[in-house]
Every structure is written in structure tokens, then in C-alpha cells.
Coordinates of C-alpha atoms in Angstrom, one line a residue:
X1 CA 85.6 205.2 111.1
X2 CA 82.8 202.7 112.0
X3 CA 83.5 200.9 115.1
X4 CA 83.9 197.0 114.7
X5 CA 80.9 195.8 116.7
X6 CA 78.5 198.1 114.8
X7 CA 79.8 196.5 111.5
X8 CA 79.5 193.0 113.1
X9 CA 75.8 194.0 114.0
X10 CA 75.1 195.2 110.5
X11 CA 76.7 192.0 109.1
X12 CA 74.4 189.6 111.1
X13 CA 71.4 191.9 110.4
X14 CA 72.1 191.2 106.8
X15 CA 72.6 187.6 107.3
X16 CA 69.5 187.3 109.2
X17 CA 67.7 189.5 106.6
X18 CA 68.9 187.2 103.8
X19 CA 68.0 184.1 106.0
X20 CA 64.4 185.5 106.7
X21 CA 64.2 186.8 103.1
X22 CA 64.9 183.0 101.9
X23 CA 62.3 181.5 104.5
X24 CA 59.5 183.7 103.7
X25 CA 60.3 184.3 99.9
X26 CA 57.4 182.0 98.8
X27 CA 55.1 183.6 101.5
X28 CA 55.8 187.0 100.0
X29 CA 55.5 185.9 96.7
X30 CA 51.9 184.5 97.2
X31 CA 51.2 187.8 99.4
X32 CA 52.2 189.8 96.5
X33 CA 50.1 187.9 94.2
X34 CA 47.3 188.3 96.6
X35 CA 47.7 192.2 97.0
X36 CA 47.6 192.2 93.2
X37 CA 44.3 190.3 93.2
X38 CA 43.0 192.3 96.0
X39 CA 43.8 195.7 93.9
X40 CA 42.3 194.1 90.8
X41 CA 39.2 192.9 92.6
X42 CA 39.0 196.2 94.1
X43 CA 39.4 198.1 90.8
X44 CA 36.9 195.8 89.4
X45 CA 34.6 196.1 92.2
X46 CA 34.7 200.0 92.1
X47 CA 34.2 199.7 88.3
X48 CA 31.3 197.5 88.9
X49 CA 29.8 199.4 91.7
X50 CA 30.3 202.7 89.7
X51 CA 28.9 201.1 86.4
X52 CA 26.6 198.8 88.1
X53 CA 25.9 199.0 91.6
X54 CA 22.8 196.9 91.2
X55 CA 24.5 193.5 90.9
X56 CA 25.1 192.0 94.5
X57 CA 26.3 188.6 93.3
X58 CA 29.8 190.0 92.0
X59 CA 30.2 191.0 95.5
X60 CA 29.7 187.7 97.1
X61 CA 31.9 186.2 94.7
X62 CA 34.4 188.5 95.6
X63 CA 34.3 187.9 99.2
X64 CA 34.5 184.2 98.4
X65 CA 37.9 184.6 96.5
X66 CA 39.3 186.5 99.3
X67 CA 38.6 183.9 102.0
X68 CA 40.1 181.2 99.6
X69 CA 43.2 183.2 99.3
X70 CA 43.3 183.8 103.1
X71 CA 43.1 180.0 103.6
X72 CA 45.9 179.3 101.3
X73 CA 48.0 181.9 103.4
X74 CA 47.1 179.8 106.5
X75 CA 48.1 176.5 104.6
X76 CA 51.4 177.8 103.5
X77 CA 52.4 179.2 106.9
X78 CA 51.6 175.7 108.2
X79 CA 53.7 174.0 105.9
X80 CA 56.7 176.5 106.6
X81 CA 56.4 175.6 110.2
X82 CA 56.6 172.0 109.3
X83 CA 59.6 172.5 107.0
X84 CA 61.1 174.6 110.0
X85 CA 60.6 171.5 112.1
X86 CA 62.1 169.1 109.7
X87 CA 65.1 171.3 109.1
X88 CA 65.9 171.5 112.8
X89 CA 65.8 167.7 112.8
X90 CA 68.1 167.5 110.1
X91 CA 70.5 169.9 111.6
X92 CA 70.4 167.9 114.9
X93 CA 71.3 164.8 112.9
X94 CA 73.9 166.4 110.9
X95 CA 75.5 167.7 114.1
X96 CA 75.4 164.0 115.3
X97 CA 76.7 162.8 112.3
X98 CA 79.5 165.2 112.4
X99 CA 80.3 164.1 115.8
X100 CA 80.5 160.8 114.7
X101 CA 82.6 161.3 111.8
X102 CA 84.9 163.2 114.2
X103 CA 85.2 159.9 116.1
X104 CA 85.6 157.7 113.2
X105 CA 88.5 159.8 112.0
X106 CA 90.2 159.5 115.4
X107 CA 89.6 155.8 115.4
X108 CA 91.1 155.9 111.8
X109 CA 94.0 157.8 112.9
X110 CA 94.7 155.5 115.9
X111 CA 94.2 152.3 113.6
X112 CA 96.8 154.0 111.3
X113 CA 99.4 154.3 113.9
X114 CA 98.7 150.8 115.0
X115 CA 99.1 149.6 111.3
X116 CA 102.5 151.5 111.3
X117 CA 103.4 150.0 114.6
X118 CA 102.7 146.3 113.6
X119 CA 104.6 146.8 110.0
X120 CA 107.6 148.0 111.8
X121 CA 107.2 145.0 114.2
X122 CA 106.7 142.7 111.2
X123 CA 109.7 144.1 109.6
X124 CA 111.8 143.5 112.6
X125 CA 110.5 140.1 112.8
X126 CA 111.4 139.4 109.1
X127 CA 114.8 140.7 109.8
X128 CA 115.1 138.0 112.7
X129 CA 113.4 135.4 110.7
X130 CA 116.1 135.9 107.8
X131 CA 118.8 135.7 110.3
X132 CA 117.6 132.5 111.7
X133 CA 116.7 131.2 108.5
X134 CA 120.5 131.6 107.4
X135 CA 121.6 130.3 110.7
X136 CA 119.3 127.3 110.3
X137 CA 120.8 126.7 106.7
X138 CA 124.4 126.9 108.3
X139 CA 123.8 124.5 110.9
X140 CA 122.0 122.1 108.5
X141 CA 125.0 122.3 106.3
X142 CA 127.4 121.5 109.4
X143 CA 125.1 118.7 110.5
X144 CA 125.5 117.3 107.2
X145 CA 129.2 117.4 107.3
X146 CA 129.3 116.0 110.8
X147 CA 126.9 113.2 109.8
X148 CA 129.2 112.4 106.7
X149 CA 132.2 112.6 109.0
X150 CA 130.5 110.4 111.8
X151 CA 129.5 107.8 108.7
X152 CA 133.3 107.8 107.9
X153 CA 134.4 107.4 111.5
X154 CA 131.9 104.6 111.8
X155 CA 133.2 102.7 108.8
X156 CA 137.0 103.3 110.0
X157 CA 135.7 102.0 113.5
X158 CA 134.1 99.0 112.2
X159 CA 137.0 98.2 109.7
X160 CA 139.3 98.6 112.8
X161 CA 137.0 96.2 114.7
X162 CA 136.9 93.7 112.0
X163 CA 140.8 93.8 111.7
X164 CA 141.1 93.3 115.4
X165 CA 138.6 90.5 115.3
X166 CA 140.5 88.9 112.4
X167 CA 143.9 89.3 114.3
X168 CA 142.4 87.8 117.2
X169 CA 140.9 85.1 115.4
X170 CA 144.4 84.3 113.6
X171 CA 145.9 84.3 117.0
X172 CA 143.6 81.8 118.6
X173 CA 143.9 79.5 115.6
X174 CA 147.8 79.7 116.0
X175 CA 147.4 78.8 119.7
X176 CA 144.8 76.0 118.7
X177 CA 147.3 74.5 116.2
X178 CA 150.1 74.9 118.7
X179 CA 147.8 72.9 121.3
X180 CA 147.1 70.2 118.7
X181 CA 150.5 69.9 117.7
X182 CA 151.6 69.2 121.4
X183 CA 148.9 66.9 121.9
X184 CA 149.9 65.0 118.8
X185 CA 153.4 64.9 120.1
X186 CA 152.3 63.6 123.2
X187 CA 150.1 61.1 121.7
X188 CA 153.1 59.7 119.7
X189 CA 155.0 59.4 122.7
X190 CA 152.5 57.6 124.5
X191 CA 152.2 55.4 121.4
X192 CA 155.9 54.4 121.5
X193 CA 155.7 53.6 125.2
X194 CA 154.8 50.3 126.7
X195 CA 153.0 49.4 129.9
X196 CA 154.2 46.5 132.2
X197 CA 151.6 44.8 134.5
X198 CA 152.5 42.5 137.4
X199 CA 150.9 39.2 137.0
X200 CA 149.7 38.7 140.5
X201 CA 147.8 42.1 140.6
X202 CA 146.6 41.8 137.2
X203 CA 145.2 38.3 137.6
X204 CA 142.4 39.2 139.9
X205 CA 141.5 42.6 138.0
X206 CA 142.0 41.7 134.3
X207 CA 139.4 39.9 132.3
X208 CA 141.5 39.6 129.4
X209 CA 144.2 37.1 130.8
X210 CA 144.1 33.9 128.9
X211 CA 144.2 30.4 130.5
X212 CA 147.2 29.9 128.8
X213 CA 148.8 32.8 130.5
X214 CA 147.6 31.8 133.8
X215 CA 149.1 28.4 133.3
X216 CA 152.4 29.9 132.5
X217 CA 152.2 32.1 135.3
X218 CA 151.6 29.2 137.6
X219 CA 154.3 27.0 136.2
X220 CA 156.9 29.9 135.8
X221 CA 156.1 31.3 139.4
X222 CA 157.6 34.5 138.0
X223 CA 156.3 38.0 136.8
X224 CA 155.4 37.8 133.1
X225 CA 155.6 40.8 130.8
X226 CA 152.2 40.9 128.8
X227 CA 151.8 42.4 125.5
X228 CA 152.0 46.2 125.6
X229 CA 149.0 48.0 125.1
X230 CA 149.8 50.8 122.3
X231 CA 148.3 54.1 122.6
X232 CA 148.3 54.2 118.9
X233 CA 145.3 51.6 118.7
X234 CA 142.4 52.8 116.5
X235 CA 139.8 52.7 119.3
X236 CA 142.3 54.6 122.0
X237 CA 143.0 57.2 119.2
X238 CA 139.6 57.9 118.2
X239 CA 138.5 58.1 122.1
X240 CA 141.4 60.4 122.7
X241 CA 140.5 62.7 119.7
X242 CA 136.8 62.5 120.6
X243 CA 137.7 63.8 124.1
X244 CA 139.8 66.3 122.6
X245 CA 137.3 67.5 120.4
X246 CA 135.0 67.5 123.3
X247 CA 137.2 69.6 125.4
X248 CA 137.6 72.2 122.5
X249 CA 133.7 72.4 122.2
X250 CA 133.5 72.9 125.8
X251 CA 134.8 76.3 125.4
X252 CA 132.4 77.0 122.6
X253 CA 129.4 79.0 123.1
X254 CA 127.3 76.9 120.8
X255 CA 127.9 73.5 123.0
X256 CA 127.3 75.3 126.2
X257 CA 124.1 76.6 124.9
X258 CA 123.0 73.4 123.6
X259 CA 123.7 71.6 127.1
X260 CA 121.9 74.6 128.8
X261 CA 119.0 74.9 126.5
X262 CA 118.1 71.4 125.4
X263 CA 116.0 69.5 128.1
X264 CA 115.4 66.0 128.6
X265 CA 112.0 64.3 129.1
X266 CA 109.8 67.4 128.5
X267 CA 106.1 67.1 128.5
X268 CA 103.7 69.9 127.8
X269 CA 100.2 70.2 128.9
X270 CA 97.5 71.7 126.8
X271 CA 96.2 74.9 129.0
X272 CA 92.4 74.9 129.8
X273 CA 91.7 77.8 131.9
X274 CA 92.9 81.2 132.9
X275 CA 94.8 81.3 136.2
X276 CA 95.4 85.0 136.5
X277 CA 94.4 88.0 134.5
X278 CA 96.4 91.4 135.1
X279 CA 97.2 94.8 133.5
X280 CA 101.0 93.9 133.2
X281 CA 102.0 97.2 131.6
X282 CA 100.7 101.0 131.3
X283 CA 100.5 100.6 127.4
X284 CA 100.4 97.7 125.0
X285 CA 102.4 94.6 125.4
X286 CA 104.7 93.2 122.6
X287 CA 106.7 90.4 123.5
X288 CA 106.6 87.8 126.4
X289 CA 109.3 85.1 127.1
X290 CA 109.9 82.6 129.7
X291 CA 113.3 81.7 131.3
X292 CA 115.0 78.4 130.9
X293 CA 114.0 77.7 134.7
X294 CA 110.2 78.4 133.9
X295 CA 110.1 80.4 137.2
X296 CA 110.7 83.9 135.6
X297 CA 108.7 85.6 132.8
X298 CA 109.7 88.7 131.1
X299 CA 107.2 91.0 129.2
X300 CA 108.1 94.1 127.0
X301 CA 105.9 96.8 125.6
X302 CA 105.4 100.2 123.8
X303 CA 105.7 101.8 127.6
X304 CA 109.6 101.2 127.0
X305 CA 110.1 98.9 130.0
X306 CA 110.7 95.3 130.7
X307 CA 108.8 93.7 133.6
X308 CA 110.1 90.5 135.2
X309 CA 107.7 88.5 136.8
X310 CA 107.9 85.3 139.2
X311 CA 105.7 82.4 138.1
X312 CA 105.0 80.3 141.1
X313 CA 101.9 78.3 142.2
X314 CA 99.7 79.3 139.5
X315 CA 100.3 83.0 139.9
X316 CA 102.4 85.8 138.5
X317 CA 104.3 88.2 141.1
X318 CA 106.4 91.4 139.9
X319 CA 109.9 90.9 140.8
X320 CA 111.5 94.0 139.1
X321 CA 111.3 96.7 136.3
X322 CA 114.3 97.1 133.6
X323 CA 114.3 100.6 132.3
X324 CA 116.7 102.3 129.9
X325 CA 114.9 102.0 126.4
X326 CA 114.1 105.1 124.6
X327 CA 111.1 103.8 122.8
X328 CA 109.1 100.7 123.0
X329 CA 110.2 96.9 123.1
X330 CA 109.5 94.6 120.3
X331 CA 111.5 91.4 121.3
X332 CA 112.8 89.6 124.6
X333 CA 114.9 86.6 125.1
X334 CA 116.8 85.3 128.1
X335 CA 120.5 84.0 127.8
X336 CA 120.9 80.2 127.9
X337 CA 122.2 80.4 131.6
X338 CA 119.3 82.6 132.4
X339 CA 121.2 85.5 134.1
X340 CA 120.7 88.1 131.6
X341 CA 118.0 89.3 129.4
X342 CA 118.1 90.7 125.8
X343 CA 115.7 93.2 124.3
X344 CA 115.2 94.8 120.9
X345 CA 113.8 98.2 120.7
X346 CA 112.2 100.7 118.3
X347 CA 115.0 103.1 119.3
X348 CA 117.4 101.1 116.7
X349 CA 119.2 99.3 119.3
X350 CA 119.3 96.0 121.3
X351 CA 119.8 96.1 125.3
X352 CA 121.4 93.5 127.6
X353 CA 120.4 93.7 131.3
X354 CA 121.6 91.5 134.2
X355 CA 118.8 90.3 136.1
X356 CA 120.0 91.8 139.3
X357 CA 120.6 95.2 137.7
X358 CA 117.8 97.6 136.2
X359 CA 120.2 99.5 134.1
X360 CA 121.4 98.0 130.8
X361 CA 125.0 96.6 130.8
X362 CA 125.2 96.8 127.1
X363 CA 123.5 98.9 124.4
X364 CA 124.0 97.7 121.0
X365 CA 123.7 100.6 118.4
X366 CA 124.3 100.4 114.7
X367 CA 120.9 99.8 112.8
X368 CA 119.1 102.8 111.1
X369 CA 115.5 101.8 112.0
X370 CA 113.7 100.0 114.7
X371 CA 115.4 96.7 115.7
X372 CA 112.6 93.8 115.3
X373 CA 114.5 90.8 116.7
X374 CA 117.3 90.1 119.2
X375 CA 118.6 86.6 119.7
X376 CA 121.6 84.8 121.7
X377 CA 123.6 83.0 119.3
X378 CA 125.7 81.9 122.3
X379 CA 126.7 83.1 125.8
X380 CA 128.8 86.0 124.4
X381 CA 127.1 86.6 120.8
X382 CA 123.8 88.3 119.7
X383 CA 122.2 88.5 116.5
X384 CA 119.8 91.1 115.7
X385 CA 117.5 91.9 112.9
X386 CA 116.0 95.2 111.9
X387 CA 113.7 96.9 109.6
X388 CA 116.8 98.8 107.8
X389 CA 117.1 95.2 105.8
X390 CA 120.2 94.0 107.8
X391 CA 121.2 91.4 110.1
X392 CA 124.1 92.0 112.5
X393 CA 126.2 89.6 114.6
X394 CA 127.6 91.0 117.7
X395 CA 130.5 90.2 120.2
X396 CA 129.0 91.0 123.7
X397 CA 132.6 91.1 125.5
X398 CA 133.5 94.1 123.1
X399 CA 129.9 95.4 122.6
X400 CA 130.8 95.4 118.9
X401 CA 129.4 94.5 115.5
X402 CA 131.5 91.8 113.8
X403 CA 129.5 91.0 111.0
X404 CA 126.5 92.7 108.9
X405 CA 124.5 91.0 106.4
X406 CA 122.4 93.1 104.0
X407 CA 118.9 91.7 103.0
X408 CA 116.8 92.7 100.3
X409 CA 113.6 92.7 102.6
X410 CA 112.3 93.9 106.1
X411 CA 113.4 91.4 108.7
X412 CA 110.5 90.6 111.1
X413 CA 112.1 87.9 113.2
X414 CA 114.8 85.4 113.4
X415 CA 116.2 82.4 115.4
X416 CA 119.6 80.7 115.8
X417 CA 120.5 77.4 115.6
X418 CA 124.3 76.2 116.0
X419 CA 126.1 78.0 112.9
X420 CA 123.1 79.3 111.0
X421 CA 120.8 82.0 111.7
X422 CA 116.9 81.9 110.3
X423 CA 115.4 85.1 109.4
X424 CA 111.8 85.7 108.5
X425 CA 111.1 88.6 106.0
X426 CA 108.2 90.7 104.6
X427 CA 108.7 89.3 100.9
X428 CA 107.2 86.0 101.9
X429 CA 110.7 84.3 102.4
X430 CA 112.5 82.6 105.2
X431 CA 116.2 82.9 104.7
X432 CA 118.9 80.5 106.3
X433 CA 122.3 82.0 106.9
X434 CA 125.8 80.6 107.7
X435 CA 127.3 82.8 110.4
X436 CA 131.0 81.9 109.4
X437 CA 130.5 82.9 105.9
X438 CA 127.8 85.5 106.3
X439 CA 126.1 84.2 103.2
X440 CA 122.7 82.9 102.6
X441 CA 122.7 79.3 102.0
X442 CA 118.8 78.5 101.3
X443 CA 115.5 80.4 101.0
X444 CA 112.1 78.8 102.1
X445 CA 109.2 80.4 100.5
X446 CA 105.9 81.0 102.5
X447 CA 102.6 82.2 101.6
X448 CA 102.7 85.9 103.2
X449 CA 104.8 88.2 105.2
X450 CA 106.4 86.5 108.0
X451 CA 105.5 88.0 111.5
X452 CA 107.5 85.7 113.7
X453 CA 109.7 82.5 113.8
X454 CA 110.2 80.0 116.5
X455 CA 112.5 77.0 116.8
X456 CA 111.8 73.7 118.8
X457 CA 114.0 72.7 121.9
X458 CA 115.7 70.2 120.0
X459 CA 116.6 72.3 117.1
X460 CA 114.6 69.9 114.6
X461 CA 111.5 71.9 113.8
X462 CA 111.0 75.7 112.8
X463 CA 107.5 77.4 113.0
X464 CA 106.8 80.5 111.1
X465 CA 103.5 82.8 111.5
X466 CA 102.5 84.8 108.5
X467 CA 99.9 87.5 107.7
X468 CA 98.0 85.2 105.5
X469 CA 96.6 83.6 108.8
X470 CA 98.9 80.8 108.2
X471 CA 101.3 78.7 110.6
X472 CA 103.8 76.3 108.9
X473 CA 106.1 74.0 110.5
X474 CA 109.3 72.9 108.8
X475 CA 111.4 69.8 109.5
X476 CA 114.8 70.9 109.7
X477 CA 116.4 67.7 109.3
X478 CA 115.2 67.1 105.9
X479 CA 116.5 68.6 102.6
X480 CA 113.0 69.3 101.4
X481 CA 111.9 71.0 104.5
X482 CA 108.4 69.4 104.6
X483 CA 106.1 71.3 106.6
X484 CA 102.3 71.2 107.7
X485 CA 100.1 74.1 107.5
X486 CA 97.7 75.3 110.0
X487 CA 95.1 77.9 108.7
X488 CA 91.5 78.3 108.3
X489 CA 90.4 77.0 104.7
X490 CA 87.4 75.4 103.2
X491 CA 89.3 72.8 101.3
X492 CA 90.4 69.6 103.2
X493 CA 94.1 70.2 102.1
X494 CA 94.4 72.5 105.1
X495 CA 94.0 72.1 108.9
X496 CA 91.0 74.1 109.8
X497 CA 90.9 76.7 112.6
X498 CA 87.8 78.7 112.3
X499 CA 88.2 82.5 113.4
X500 CA 91.9 82.4 113.6
X501 CA 93.5 85.9 112.1
X502 CA 97.0 87.0 112.8
X503 CA 96.4 90.5 114.3
X504 CA 99.6 92.4 113.3
X505 CA 102.8 92.4 111.5
X506 CA 104.6 91.2 114.7
X507 CA 102.3 88.5 116.0
X508 CA 104.4 85.8 117.7
X509 CA 103.6 82.0 117.6
X510 CA 105.6 79.3 119.7
X511 CA 106.3 75.7 119.6
X512 CA 105.6 73.8 122.9
X513 CA 108.8 72.5 124.7
X514 CA 108.2 69.0 123.8
X515 CA 107.2 69.8 120.1
X516 CA 103.8 68.4 120.0
X517 CA 101.8 71.6 120.2
X518 CA 101.6 75.0 118.5
X519 CA 100.2 78.1 120.1
X520 CA 99.2 81.3 118.6
X521 CA 97.2 84.4 119.5
X522 CA 94.6 85.8 117.1
X523 CA 93.1 89.1 116.4
X524 CA 89.7 88.1 118.1
X525 CA 91.5 87.9 121.6
X526 CA 91.6 84.0 121.5
X527 CA 94.4 81.6 122.0
X528 CA 94.5 78.8 119.4
X529 CA 96.4 75.5 120.0
X530 CA 97.1 72.9 117.5
X531 CA 98.2 69.2 118.0
X532 CA 101.2 68.7 115.6
X533 CA 100.7 64.9 115.2
X534 CA 97.1 65.1 114.3
X535 CA 97.0 68.3 112.6
X536 CA 93.7 69.2 114.4
X537 CA 92.9 72.2 116.6
X538 CA 93.5 71.1 120.0
X539 CA 91.6 73.9 122.0
X540 CA 90.7 77.5 121.7
X541 CA 90.9 79.7 124.8
X542 CA 88.7 82.7 124.5
X543 CA 87.1 85.3 126.9
X544 CA 90.1 86.9 128.5
X545 CA 91.5 89.3 125.8
X546 CA 89.5 92.0 124.7
X547 CA 92.2 93.3 122.1
X548 CA 94.5 91.2 119.3
X549 CA 96.9 89.0 121.1
X550 CA 100.7 90.1 120.4
X551 CA 102.5 87.1 121.6
X552 CA 102.4 83.9 123.4
X553 CA 105.2 82.0 125.5
X554 CA 105.2 78.4 126.7
X555 CA 107.3 77.6 129.8
X556 CA 110.0 74.8 129.4
X557 CA 108.4 72.9 132.0
X558 CA 105.4 72.6 129.8
X559 CA 103.1 73.6 132.7
X560 CA 102.1 77.3 131.6
X561 CA 101.4 79.4 128.7
X562 CA 101.3 83.1 128.8
X563 CA 99.6 85.3 126.3
X564 CA 99.7 89.1 126.1
X565 CA 97.7 91.7 123.9
X566 CA 97.6 95.3 122.6
X567 CA 95.6 96.7 125.6
X568 CA 98.3 95.9 128.3
X569 CA 96.7 92.8 129.6
X570 CA 98.6 89.4 130.3
X571 CA 97.0 86.2 131.0
X572 CA 98.5 83.0 132.8
X573 CA 97.1 79.9 131.4
X574 CA 97.4 76.2 132.8
X575 CA 95.4 73.0 133.0
X576 CA 95.5 72.9 136.9

């Protein structure tokens, strides 16, 4: 048997033979043809030589043919070498391409493994997402159930509070009637009694002693019994009833508020220059208000704080910062006594602070949207208006809502006067509400969306500012509610104020303490002041604000005016 290495050598030799045969096949074919031609030429040459040895030119031709064939053989060998080089280059490129293909296949397998891993992770995340989505759906259903339960509880609580308030009012009325009955009995007892006066003591003091009585006293020389002064006399009864009514009103919040708010002998001075300009807040300022003493000023802005400032000798000094609101402040007011401050907020609530405490004492919640206005209706009552189209009356002693009035329009601002609340709305109407019946008793049409309301110190004039760049002044003493209009118009029927433009839906305008002037801030940064008597623009204070003015406030002393804008700036104006 042949050994394996011999068989391997034989196979390799056959393979080389085939390879070499394939390479030199063309050369062999050409060489074979050359040999055939050479043999043919030799035969022809031999025949020619044998037949005709005298023809030398045929020999030359044969030599030429042989040289051409040799040249062709050389060319073919050169072409074979070129093709071999090209073949080696192609083999090298093929090897490189194979290596790159192997690397690409490895990368493809790695990417496939990564894809499988990512698909597994996505499947796990999809399972977690479905679980959390189901959990969220359950939580949302539970939240809706709790919200419905909270609404029911809130309605029950409000109903219980209303019942408690009605019971308390009934109890107070019974006590009041009992006091009136007792007082009436005392008056009747006093009316039946008679008063005896000694003649000698009454002669020197009484101016109503007649000459006849004096003659009788001198002649008789004894004490005379004068006609008794009956307590049932109409003048005495009316005086006692007046005192009784005044005594009862003395316990009323409204009377105390009137005594505290209504100043006497006020005289407002028109400011002419800025005494101080400062960056009062970290963000825009929405509200500003002087206290009844004119020595304290409050500002509130979108930075969620109320800043208290002491105003003295023409300068503002920071006194305290009141915190507690979750969002920006929209409205500020001091209580009639000047010891507390009330603020409305974007966080759907109203907050009450004591001036000596930076933490709110009372937080009034119940509105479903931002509270745009909060006013004192007395020492222990507050009225709030909101963007949720409702007006609420609150009892501060119980921190509870006692009345809710639903309105058909966004409430932008409100003021209080005795037993009435006056509110301004976005539907271009001012509404007058009776707090005793919670009903609207009158509607006053205006020419645009109401941005603010202000009432004079004597509660006789009402000022409204509207988005149509118009200020209207109402006389509340007349049924017709005559009004003056202050806005820029080409026609002479309107008072002109060139350049005045209401800057926002919450721009605040004010009446001076003496009711002689109106002040409002414009979108161009100027403070405009009109004369109520003449209807002309009294002055314009420009140059200190670079942003639209949000609100202005006039001190009750009539000495200072403060304007605030949406770029954190507060300016103190005066005529000194």
C-alpha cells in the first residue's frame, strides 16, 4: 500500500500541474501553432530548396516570419507576468476583504446580542409600565372618590356652619329683643315717676322758673312742688331711643369701621417729584396700600411675600416681611384699626396677618381659582372675590365662610360700604350686593372690563378703572349714579389724558382722601392725576418707571403717593 505522504505529494504535483497547465495553456497553444508553422515552413523550405534553390528571397521571408513569431511569444510572456501580478494583488485584496468580513460578522453577532438584551430590557420596562399604569388608574379612581367625598364633606361643613350661624343669629336676636323689652319697661317706669325739686336749689340753677312761681315762693316761704318732668315726653323718648340705637351700633362692626376710617378735614396735595425709588421686591409688584395712620405701607408681589415699609420724613424703610402665601399676592388691605393686614393670593386663598407676626393668623380657603380681591367689611368680617365667579363673606372669629354669592362673570375687584358690597367684573358691569340678603340690587354698566374699584373716604364716590383706558367716577348718593369719565378721546365730550393706557387686567386706580383727585398708573410708566372738579389732567409724573404700573396708593394724610410696577420698583411721590 502506498504511504500517505507519497499520495499527498502526488496530489500536490497534480494540483500544480493543473495550475501550471491553466496558466501556460495559451502559451502552449501559441507555441504549438508556432511549431506547426515552423514545420510547415521547413517543409516548404525544403521543398523550395529541393525544387528551386535559386530563390533567396523566400528564405528571407521565412526568417522574417520566424522573428515575428518570437516577438509575439515575448509579448505573451510579458502579459502573463502582468496578469500574475494583478492576480496576486487581487488575492491580497481578497484576503483583506475576508478579514474585514470576519470582523463585520463578529460585530453583527455582538449587535444581535445587544439587540436581544435591549429587547429583554424593553419587555421588562413594558411590564413595569403596564403595572404602574394600572396603579395610576387605581389611584386616579381613588382620588376622584376622595375628591367627591371631600366635596360632600365640605358641603356638609358649610351647611353645619350656616346652621350654627343661623342659630347664633337667632340667639342674638332673642337677647336683643329681651334687652329692648327690659329697656322699654324701664322707660315706662320712668315715665310714671315724678321728680320733686327744692325751690331754693332750683331757683339759682333753673332757667325755666317763671316769675309767678318766684312770687309764690317768696310769699309762701315754703317748698313748692313743680310740674313733674315726664319721661314719656317725645323729645326725651327720642333722645333715649337715639342713645339706645347708638349704643347698639357701638357694638356693630360697620359703625366702628366708619368711626375709624372716615377722617375729618383731609386735604390732599398733588405730588410733583419722586422722593425715593427702590427695588422693593424680587419680582413684579401687584398691590400697594397705605395704613390708616399713613405711616405704614404694604406692598405685595409675585414673589409670594408682603413687605411692610415705614414712611417717615419722605423716605421708606423696610420694617417686616410677611410670609405664608404659596403663590403671588394680588390685593392688600389694612383693617380699620390698623393692627392687621389682609391679602388675596393666587393660591386660591386670602391670608390675615397681625402686624407683629410674620406668620398668617388666619387662612381663608374655599375658592377654586385665584382670589383677586379681599376687603374688610368690618373688624370681624371679610369679603373676597375670585376668578371662580363667586363672592364670599367670611367670619374671621370662626374663620368660616358664612355666605357665597355666585356671579356670572370673573370678579376683578370689590369694595365695601355699610351693608353693601360693590364688585367689578370682566363682563363690563359693576354689581351692588346687599350682604344681608346676598342678592344683587343694582348693576352699573361700564365701557370695558373692570380692572379695579376704589371708594372715597366718605363712601360717597366710586371709582372704576377699565381696560378701555377709561376711569369712571360714580356718585353713590344719587339714584342715577352720575359719573365723570377720564380717558383719551378726540371728541370734546371726554376728558383728555394723552398717552394714558391701562397696562393690565389688574391695574389699580385710587381716589385721593379728600375726593378731589384721581390717580392711576399707565402702561408707559407714567402716573396720571386728574382734578375731579375741573375734569382736567392735573399732572403727569414720568421718568421713574420702566415697566407698566400695577397700582398706586394715596396716603390718608394726603401727603404721599406710592406707585409700583411689574419690574419690582416702588416710587414714593410728594410735593415737598
